[in-house]
PDB file of C-alpha atoms in Angstrom:
ATOM      1  CA  MET V   1      -1.989 -74.716 -90.349  1.00  0.00           C
ATOM      2  CA  ILE V   2      -1.047 -71.831 -90.537  1.00  0.00           C
ATOM      3  CA  ARG V   3       2.402 -65.622 -94.015  1.00  0.00           C
ATOM      4  CA  ARG V   4       0.481 -64.880 -92.086  1.00  0.00           C
ATOM      5  CA  PHE V   5      -3.875 -70.046 -87.912  1.00  0.00           C
ATOM      6  CA  ALA V   6      -4.436 -66.293 -87.529  1.00  0.00           C
ATOM      7  CA  LEU V   7      -6.081 -65.538 -85.707  1.00  0.00           C
ATOM      8  CA  ALA V   8      -7.704 -64.358 -82.282  1.00  0.00           C
ATOM      9  CA  ALA V   9      -8.605 -62.100 -79.733  1.00  0.00           C
ATOM     10  CA  ALA V  10      -7.147 -58.297 -79.626  1.00  0.00           C
ATOM     11  CA  VAL V  11      -5.951 -55.658 -77.064  1.00  0.00           C
ATOM     12  CA  ALA V  12      -6.661 -52.215 -77.523  1.00  0.00           C
ATOM     13  CA  LEU V  13      -4.094 -49.446 -78.874  1.00  0.00           C
ATOM     14  CA  ALA V  14      -3.785 -46.551 -76.876  1.00  0.00           C
ATOM     15  CA  SER V  15      -5.267 -44.961 -79.187  1.00  0.00           C
ATOM     16  CA  ALA V  16      -7.826 -46.735 -80.553  1.00  0.00           C
ATOM     17  CA  PRO V  17     -11.208 -45.668 -79.687  1.00  0.00           C
ATOM     18  CA  ALA V  18     -13.294 -47.717 -76.883  1.00  0.00           C
ATOM     19  CA  PHE V  19     -15.734 -50.256 -78.530  1.00  0.00           C
ATOM     20  CA  ALA V  20     -18.150 -52.497 -76.659  1.00  0.00           C
ATOM     21  CA  ALA V  21     -16.590 -55.852 -74.489  1.00  0.00           C
ATOM     22  CA  GLY V  22     -17.472 -59.181 -76.152  1.00  0.00           C
ATOM     23  CA  THR V  23     -18.238 -57.557 -79.207  1.00  0.00           C
ATOM     24  CA  ALA V  24     -18.273 -60.371 -81.988  1.00  0.00           C
ATOM     25  CA  TYR V  25     -16.399 -59.667 -85.162  1.00  0.00           C
ATOM     26  CA  THR V  26     -16.559 -61.713 -88.822  1.00  0.00           C
ATOM     27  CA  LEU V  27     -13.420 -62.396 -90.574  1.00  0.00           C
ATOM     28  CA  ASP V  28     -13.356 -60.803 -94.063  1.00  0.00           C
ATOM     29  CA  PRO V  29     -12.627 -63.193 -95.991  1.00  0.00           C
ATOM     30  CA  GLY V  30     -10.823 -60.774 -98.653  1.00  0.00           C
ATOM     31  CA  HIS V  31      -8.228 -59.342 -96.504  1.00  0.00           C
ATOM     32  CA  THR V  32      -7.839 -62.689 -93.997  1.00  0.00           C
ATOM     33  CA  GLN V  33      -4.434 -65.515 -95.363  1.00  0.00           C
ATOM     34  CA  VAL V  34      -3.332 -68.435 -94.255  1.00  0.00           C
ATOM     35  CA  VAL V  35       0.274 -68.914 -95.600  1.00  0.00           C
ATOM     36  CA  LEU V  36       2.031 -72.797 -94.916  1.00  0.00           C
ATOM     37  CA  GLN V  37       5.353 -72.934 -95.631  1.00  0.00           C
ATOM     38  CA  TRP V  38       8.191 -75.712 -96.250  1.00  0.00           C
ATOM     39  CA  ASN V  39      11.636 -76.338 -96.857  1.00  0.00           C
ATOM     40  CA  HIS V  40      12.052 -78.811 -99.497  1.00  0.00           C
ATOM     41  CA  PHE V  41      15.265 -80.483 -99.651  1.00  0.00           C
ATOM     42  CA  GLY V  42      17.152 -77.885 -97.901  1.00  0.00           C
ATOM     43  CA  PHE V  43      16.212 -75.946-101.344  1.00  0.00           C
ATOM     44  CA  SER V  44      14.100 -74.069-101.177  1.00  0.00           C
ATOM     45  CA  ASN V  45      10.881 -72.700 -99.039  1.00  0.00           C
ATOM     46  CA  PRO V  46       7.339 -72.816-100.659  1.00  0.00           C
ATOM     47  CA  GLU V  47       4.208 -71.570 -99.706  1.00  0.00           C
ATOM     48  CA  ALA V  48       0.690 -72.197-100.484  1.00  0.00           C
ATOM     49  CA  GLN V  49      -2.212 -70.513 -99.022  1.00  0.00           C
ATOM     50  CA  PHE V  50      -6.105 -71.232 -98.458  1.00  0.00           C
ATOM     51  CA  GLY V  51      -8.063 -68.958-100.367  1.00  0.00           C
ATOM     52  CA  LYS V  52     -10.964 -70.063 -98.454  1.00  0.00           C
ATOM     53  CA  ILE V  53     -12.312 -69.138 -94.576  1.00  0.00           C
ATOM     54  CA  GLU V  54     -13.923 -68.157 -91.987  1.00  0.00           C
ATOM     55  CA  GLY V  55     -14.357 -67.370 -88.710  1.00  0.00           C
ATOM     56  CA  THR V  56     -15.547 -65.155 -86.080  1.00  0.00           C
ATOM     57  CA  VAL V  57     -13.961 -62.888 -83.345  1.00  0.00           C
ATOM     58  CA  GLU V  58     -15.311 -62.694 -79.805  1.00  0.00           C
ATOM     59  CA  PHE V  59     -12.806 -58.872 -79.010  1.00  0.00           C
ATOM     60  CA  ASP V  60     -13.466 -58.199 -75.033  1.00  0.00           C
ATOM     61  CA  GLN V  61     -11.129 -54.568 -75.018  1.00  0.00           C
ATOM     62  CA  ALA V  62     -11.411 -53.835 -71.608  1.00  0.00           C
ATOM     63  CA  ASP V  63      -9.861 -57.213 -70.655  1.00  0.00           C
ATOM     64  CA  PRO V  64      -7.882 -58.918 -73.956  1.00  0.00           C
ATOM     65  CA  THR V  65      -7.690 -62.759 -72.241  1.00  0.00           C
ATOM     66  CA  LYS V  66     -11.589 -62.712 -71.987  1.00  0.00           C
ATOM     67  CA  SER V  67     -11.542 -62.272 -76.185  1.00  0.00           C
ATOM     68  CA  SER V  68     -11.955 -66.282 -78.408  1.00  0.00           C
ATOM     69  CA  VAL V  69     -11.413 -66.691 -81.940  1.00  0.00           C
ATOM     70  CA  ASN V  70     -13.038 -69.636 -83.674  1.00  0.00           C
ATOM     71  CA  VAL V  71     -11.841 -70.445 -87.687  1.00  0.00           C
ATOM     72  CA  LYS V  72     -12.574 -72.866 -90.278  1.00  0.00           C
ATOM     73  CA  ILE V  73     -10.795 -73.412 -93.492  1.00  0.00           C
ATOM     74  CA  ASP V  74     -11.634 -74.700 -96.679  1.00  0.00           C
ATOM     75  CA  THR V  75      -8.538 -77.279 -96.978  1.00  0.00           C
ATOM     76  CA  ALA V  76      -9.613 -77.848-100.990  1.00  0.00           C
ATOM     77  CA  SER V  77      -8.594 -74.545-101.388  1.00  0.00           C
ATOM     78  CA  ILE V  78      -5.088 -74.764-100.901  1.00  0.00           C
ATOM     79  CA  ASN V  79      -3.084 -73.336-103.737  1.00  0.00           C
ATOM     80  CA  SER V  80       0.341 -73.361-104.259  1.00  0.00           C
ATOM     81  CA  ASN V  81       0.396 -72.166-107.717  1.00  0.00           C
ATOM     82  CA  VAL V  82       0.693 -74.985-109.616  1.00  0.00           C
ATOM     83  CA  ALA V  83      -2.021 -76.678-109.862  1.00  0.00           C
ATOM     84  CA  LYS V  84      -0.241 -80.340-110.489  1.00  0.00           C
ATOM     85  CA  PHE V  85       1.453 -79.991-106.786  1.00  0.00           C
ATOM     86  CA  ASP V  86      -1.795 -78.674-106.099  1.00  0.00           C
ATOM     87  CA  GLU V  87      -4.071 -81.445-106.936  1.00  0.00           C
ATOM     88  CA  HIS V  88      -1.093 -83.060-104.968  1.00  0.00           C
ATOM     89  CA  LEU V  89      -1.600 -81.758-101.539  1.00  0.00           C
ATOM     90  CA  LYS V  90      -5.633 -82.749-101.868  1.00  0.00           C
ATOM     91  CA  SER V  91      -4.593 -85.417-102.168  1.00  0.00           C
ATOM     92  CA  ALA V  92      -4.718 -88.762 -99.170  1.00  0.00           C
ATOM     93  CA  ASP V  93      -0.964 -88.397 -99.730  1.00  0.00           C
ATOM     94  CA  PHE V  94      -1.286 -84.892 -97.161  1.00  0.00           C
ATOM     95  CA  PHE V  95      -4.621 -83.333 -97.023  1.00  0.00           C
ATOM     96  CA  ASP V  96      -7.095 -85.672 -98.067  1.00  0.00           C
ATOM     97  CA  VAL V  97      -9.672 -83.571 -98.282  1.00  0.00           C
ATOM     98  CA  ALA V  98     -11.953 -85.078-100.001  1.00  0.00           C
ATOM     99  CA  LYS V  99     -12.231 -87.406 -96.556  1.00  0.00           C
ATOM    100  CA  TYR V 100     -11.287 -84.498 -94.572  1.00  0.00           C
ATOM    101  CA  PRO V 101     -13.053 -81.332 -96.205  1.00  0.00           C
ATOM    102  CA  GLU V 102     -12.238 -78.971 -93.299  1.00  0.00           C
ATOM    103  CA  ALA V 103      -8.779 -77.138 -90.526  1.00  0.00           C
ATOM    104  CA  THR V 104     -10.631 -75.697 -87.255  1.00  0.00           C
ATOM    105  CA  PHE V 105      -8.551 -73.712 -84.999  1.00  0.00           C
ATOM    106  CA  LYS V 106     -10.973 -73.235 -81.480  1.00  0.00           C
ATOM    107  CA  SER V 107      -8.740 -71.187 -79.019  1.00  0.00           C
ATOM    108  CA  THR V 108      -8.959 -72.219 -75.577  1.00  0.00           C
ATOM    109  CA  LYS V 109      -7.244 -68.777 -74.237  1.00  0.00           C
ATOM    110  CA  VAL V 110      -6.123 -66.087 -74.578  1.00  0.00           C
ATOM    111  CA  GLU V 111      -2.538 -64.839 -72.149  1.00  0.00           C
ATOM    112  CA  LYS V 112      -1.124 -61.519 -72.827  1.00  0.00           C
ATOM    113  CA  GLY V 113       2.277 -60.818 -74.492  1.00  0.00           C
ATOM    114  CA  ALA V 114       5.591 -59.253 -74.096  1.00  0.00           C
ATOM    115  CA  ALA V 115       4.519 -55.600 -75.545  1.00  0.00           C
ATOM    116  CA  PRO V 116       1.322 -54.015 -75.662  1.00  0.00           C
ATOM    117  CA  ASP V 117       0.201 -55.079 -79.242  1.00  0.00           C
ATOM    118  CA  GLN V 118       1.036 -58.807 -78.363  1.00  0.00           C
ATOM    119  CA  LEU V 119      -1.134 -62.007 -77.070  1.00  0.00           C
ATOM    120  CA  LYS V 120      -0.082 -65.810 -76.641  1.00  0.00           C
ATOM    121  CA  VAL V 121      -3.716 -67.052 -77.868  1.00  0.00           C
ATOM    122  CA  SER V 122      -3.624 -71.568 -77.649  1.00  0.00           C
ATOM    123  CA  GLY V 123      -6.715 -73.612 -78.837  1.00  0.00           C
ATOM    124  CA  ASP V 124      -7.146 -76.476 -80.811  1.00  0.00           C
ATOM    125  CA  LEU V 125      -5.888 -77.067 -83.480  1.00  0.00           C
ATOM    126  CA  THR V 126      -7.559 -79.577 -86.039  1.00  0.00           C
ATOM    127  CA  ILE V 127      -6.440 -81.137 -89.569  1.00  0.00           C
ATOM    128  CA  HIS V 128      -6.480 -84.101 -91.295  1.00  0.00           C
ATOM    129  CA  GLY V 129      -9.379 -85.767 -88.877  1.00  0.00           C
ATOM    130  CA  VAL V 130      -6.992 -85.202 -85.850  1.00  0.00           C
ATOM    131  CA  THR V 131      -6.404 -82.749 -83.148  1.00  0.00           C
ATOM    132  CA  LYS V 132      -3.922 -80.735 -81.497  1.00  0.00           C
ATOM    133  CA  PRO V 133      -3.451 -77.857 -79.491  1.00  0.00           C
ATOM    134  CA  ALA V 134      -1.200 -75.138 -81.168  1.00  0.00           C
ATOM    135  CA  THR V 135      -0.246 -71.854 -80.009  1.00  0.00           C
ATOM    136  CA  LEU V 136      -0.831 -68.461 -81.952  1.00  0.00           C
ATOM    137  CA  ASP V 137       1.771 -65.462 -81.236  1.00  0.00           C
ATOM    138  CA  VAL V 138      -0.551 -62.311 -82.051  1.00  0.00           C
ATOM    139  CA  LYS V 139       0.316 -59.354 -82.704  1.00  0.00           C
ATOM    140  CA  VAL V 140      -2.501 -56.646 -82.890  1.00  0.00           C
ATOM    141  CA  ASN V 141      -2.168 -54.712 -86.027  1.00  0.00           C
ATOM    142  CA  LYS V 142      -5.514 -51.893 -85.164  1.00  0.00           C
ATOM    143  CA  VAL V 143      -7.878 -51.351 -83.687  1.00  0.00           C
ATOM    144  CA  GLY V 144     -10.797 -48.999 -84.818  1.00  0.00           C
ATOM    145  CA  GLU V 145     -13.490 -47.683 -87.578  1.00  0.00           C
ATOM    146  CA  HIS V 146     -12.794 -49.443 -90.665  1.00  0.00           C
ATOM    147  CA  PRO V 147     -12.470 -46.228 -93.384  1.00  0.00           C
ATOM    148  CA  MET V 148     -14.045 -47.911 -95.553  1.00  0.00           C
ATOM    149  CA  ARG V 149     -16.425 -50.470 -93.862  1.00  0.00           C
ATOM    150  CA  LYS V 150     -17.510 -46.965 -91.433  1.00  0.00           C
ATOM    151  CA  ALA V 151     -17.479 -50.170 -88.524  1.00  0.00           C
ATOM    152  CA  PRO V 152     -15.748 -50.769 -86.607  1.00  0.00           C
ATOM    153  CA  ALA V 153     -12.501 -53.268 -87.068  1.00  0.00           C
ATOM    154  CA  VAL V 154      -9.680 -54.962 -85.253  1.00  0.00           C
ATOM    155  CA  GLY V 155      -6.945 -56.097 -87.619  1.00  0.00           C
ATOM    156  CA  PHE V 156      -3.815 -58.979 -86.347  1.00  0.00           C
ATOM    157  CA  ASP V 157      -0.957 -60.572 -87.743  1.00  0.00           C
ATOM    158  CA  ALA V 158      -0.077 -63.983 -85.840  1.00  0.00           C
ATOM    159  CA  LYS V 159       2.584 -67.369 -86.567  1.00  0.00           C
ATOM    160  CA  THR V 160       2.535 -70.412 -85.755  1.00  0.00           C
ATOM    161  CA  THR V 161       5.030 -73.974 -86.461  1.00  0.00           C
ATOM    162  CA  ILE V 162       3.784 -77.241 -86.272  1.00  0.00           C
ATOM    163  CA  LYS V 163       4.843 -80.508 -87.488  1.00  0.00           C
ATOM    164  CA  ARG V 164       2.654 -82.067 -89.495  1.00  0.00           C
ATOM    165  CA  SER V 165       3.008 -85.755 -89.319  1.00  0.00           C
ATOM    166  CA  ASP V 166       1.574 -84.761 -85.726  1.00  0.00           C
ATOM    167  CA  PHE V 167      -1.668 -84.547 -87.833  1.00  0.00           C
ATOM    168  CA  GLY V 168      -0.643 -87.586 -90.273  1.00  0.00           C
ATOM    169  CA  ILE V 169       0.508 -86.231 -93.025  1.00  0.00           C
ATOM    170  CA  GLY V 170       4.264 -86.554 -92.818  1.00  0.00           C
ATOM    171  CA  LYS V 171       5.242 -88.314 -96.107  1.00  0.00           C
ATOM    172  CA  TYR V 172       8.325 -87.862 -97.600  1.00  0.00           C
ATOM    173  CA  ALA V 173       9.828 -86.365 -94.029  1.00  0.00           C
ATOM    174  CA  PRO V 174      13.114 -85.707 -93.737  1.00  0.00           C
ATOM    175  CA  ASN V 175      13.358 -84.094 -96.845  1.00  0.00           C
ATOM    176  CA  VAL V 176      10.771 -82.369 -97.012  1.00  0.00           C
ATOM    177  CA  SER V 177      10.143 -80.469 -93.661  1.00  0.00           C
ATOM    178  CA  ASP V 178       8.712 -81.898 -90.666  1.00  0.00           C
ATOM    179  CA  GLU V 179       8.069 -78.667 -89.364  1.00  0.00           C
ATOM    180  CA  VAL V 180       5.570 -76.624 -91.678  1.00  0.00           C
ATOM    181  CA  GLY V 181       5.493 -72.890 -90.754  1.00  0.00           C
ATOM    182  CA  ILE V 182       2.248 -70.843 -90.813  1.00  0.00           C
ATOM    183  CA  ASN V 183       1.387 -67.632 -91.462  1.00  0.00           C
ATOM    184  CA  ILE V 184      -1.560 -65.485 -90.375  1.00  0.00           C
ATOM    185  CA  THR V 185      -2.950 -62.063 -91.314  1.00  0.00           C
ATOM    186  CA  VAL V 186      -6.533 -61.249 -90.378  1.00  0.00           C
ATOM    187  CA  GLU V 187      -9.112 -57.907 -91.325  1.00  0.00           C
ATOM    188  CA  ALA V 188     -12.005 -58.871 -89.037  1.00  0.00           C
ATOM    189  CA  ILE V 189     -15.193 -56.311 -89.269  1.00  0.00           C
ATOM    190  CA  GLU V 190     -18.052 -55.914 -86.280  1.00  0.00           C
ATOM    191  CA  ALA V 191     -20.562 -58.629 -87.331  1.00  0.00           C
ATOM    192  CA  LYS V 192     -23.851 -57.015 -87.277  1.00  0.00           C
ATOM    193  CA  ALA V 193     -21.866 -54.524 -90.001  1.00  0.00           C
ATOM    194  CA  TYR V 194     -20.461 -57.791 -91.536  1.00  0.00           C
ATOM    195  CA  ALA V 195     -23.753 -59.433 -92.464  1.00  0.00           C
ATOM    196  CA  GLU V 196     -25.921 -55.834 -93.499  1.00  0.00           C
ATOM    197  CA  SER V 197     -22.993 -55.429 -95.804  1.00  0.00           C
ATOM    198  CA  GLN V 198     -23.604 -59.000 -97.392  1.00  0.00           C
ATOM    199  CA  LYS V 199     -27.311 -57.965 -97.297  1.00  0.00           C
ATOM    200  CA  LYS V 200     -25.926 -55.566 -99.833  1.00  0.00           C
ATOM    201  CA  LYS V 201     -23.913 -57.933-102.649  1.00  0.00           C
TER     202      LYS V 201
END
């Protein structure tokens, strides 16, 4: 499920300062988005976004293939900006959030992509109680010290496409497209620094 289910490990940019291999990062929920997009009867391509996302990235700068990601999404936090439609998305016709309150992605493999700033992150995507393999195409946006937090940070964009019917959410297909694009953008802060910042709130 997943404008911009990132999430990935990263590769160092040439200009980035060196961070320790295997550093743990925590997703910053205020700067992480998971957006779904589908086609509606051929007329439009609406979007909906999840508002509550948490997770971790284990980032190995020296060898990004040793990196990993683990993400959890609160399915009840879906927001299309249309309240009535949001209630329908949360109902048993679609996400059935009362029964399946979480969607998750846990990586199983990270591979280098075609360019130095690209990765392919494969893993297990669980939606609506069904787990299927999924692969994210990831772009590494930046690796470096966060100018406001004064702590190591990493950022990515990622995308994938899934068939919602594979997860038992196929109502109204094919008029409402079975294929759903997932676009993710992620900002993650070194875990200890992020935890300290939360204590100050």
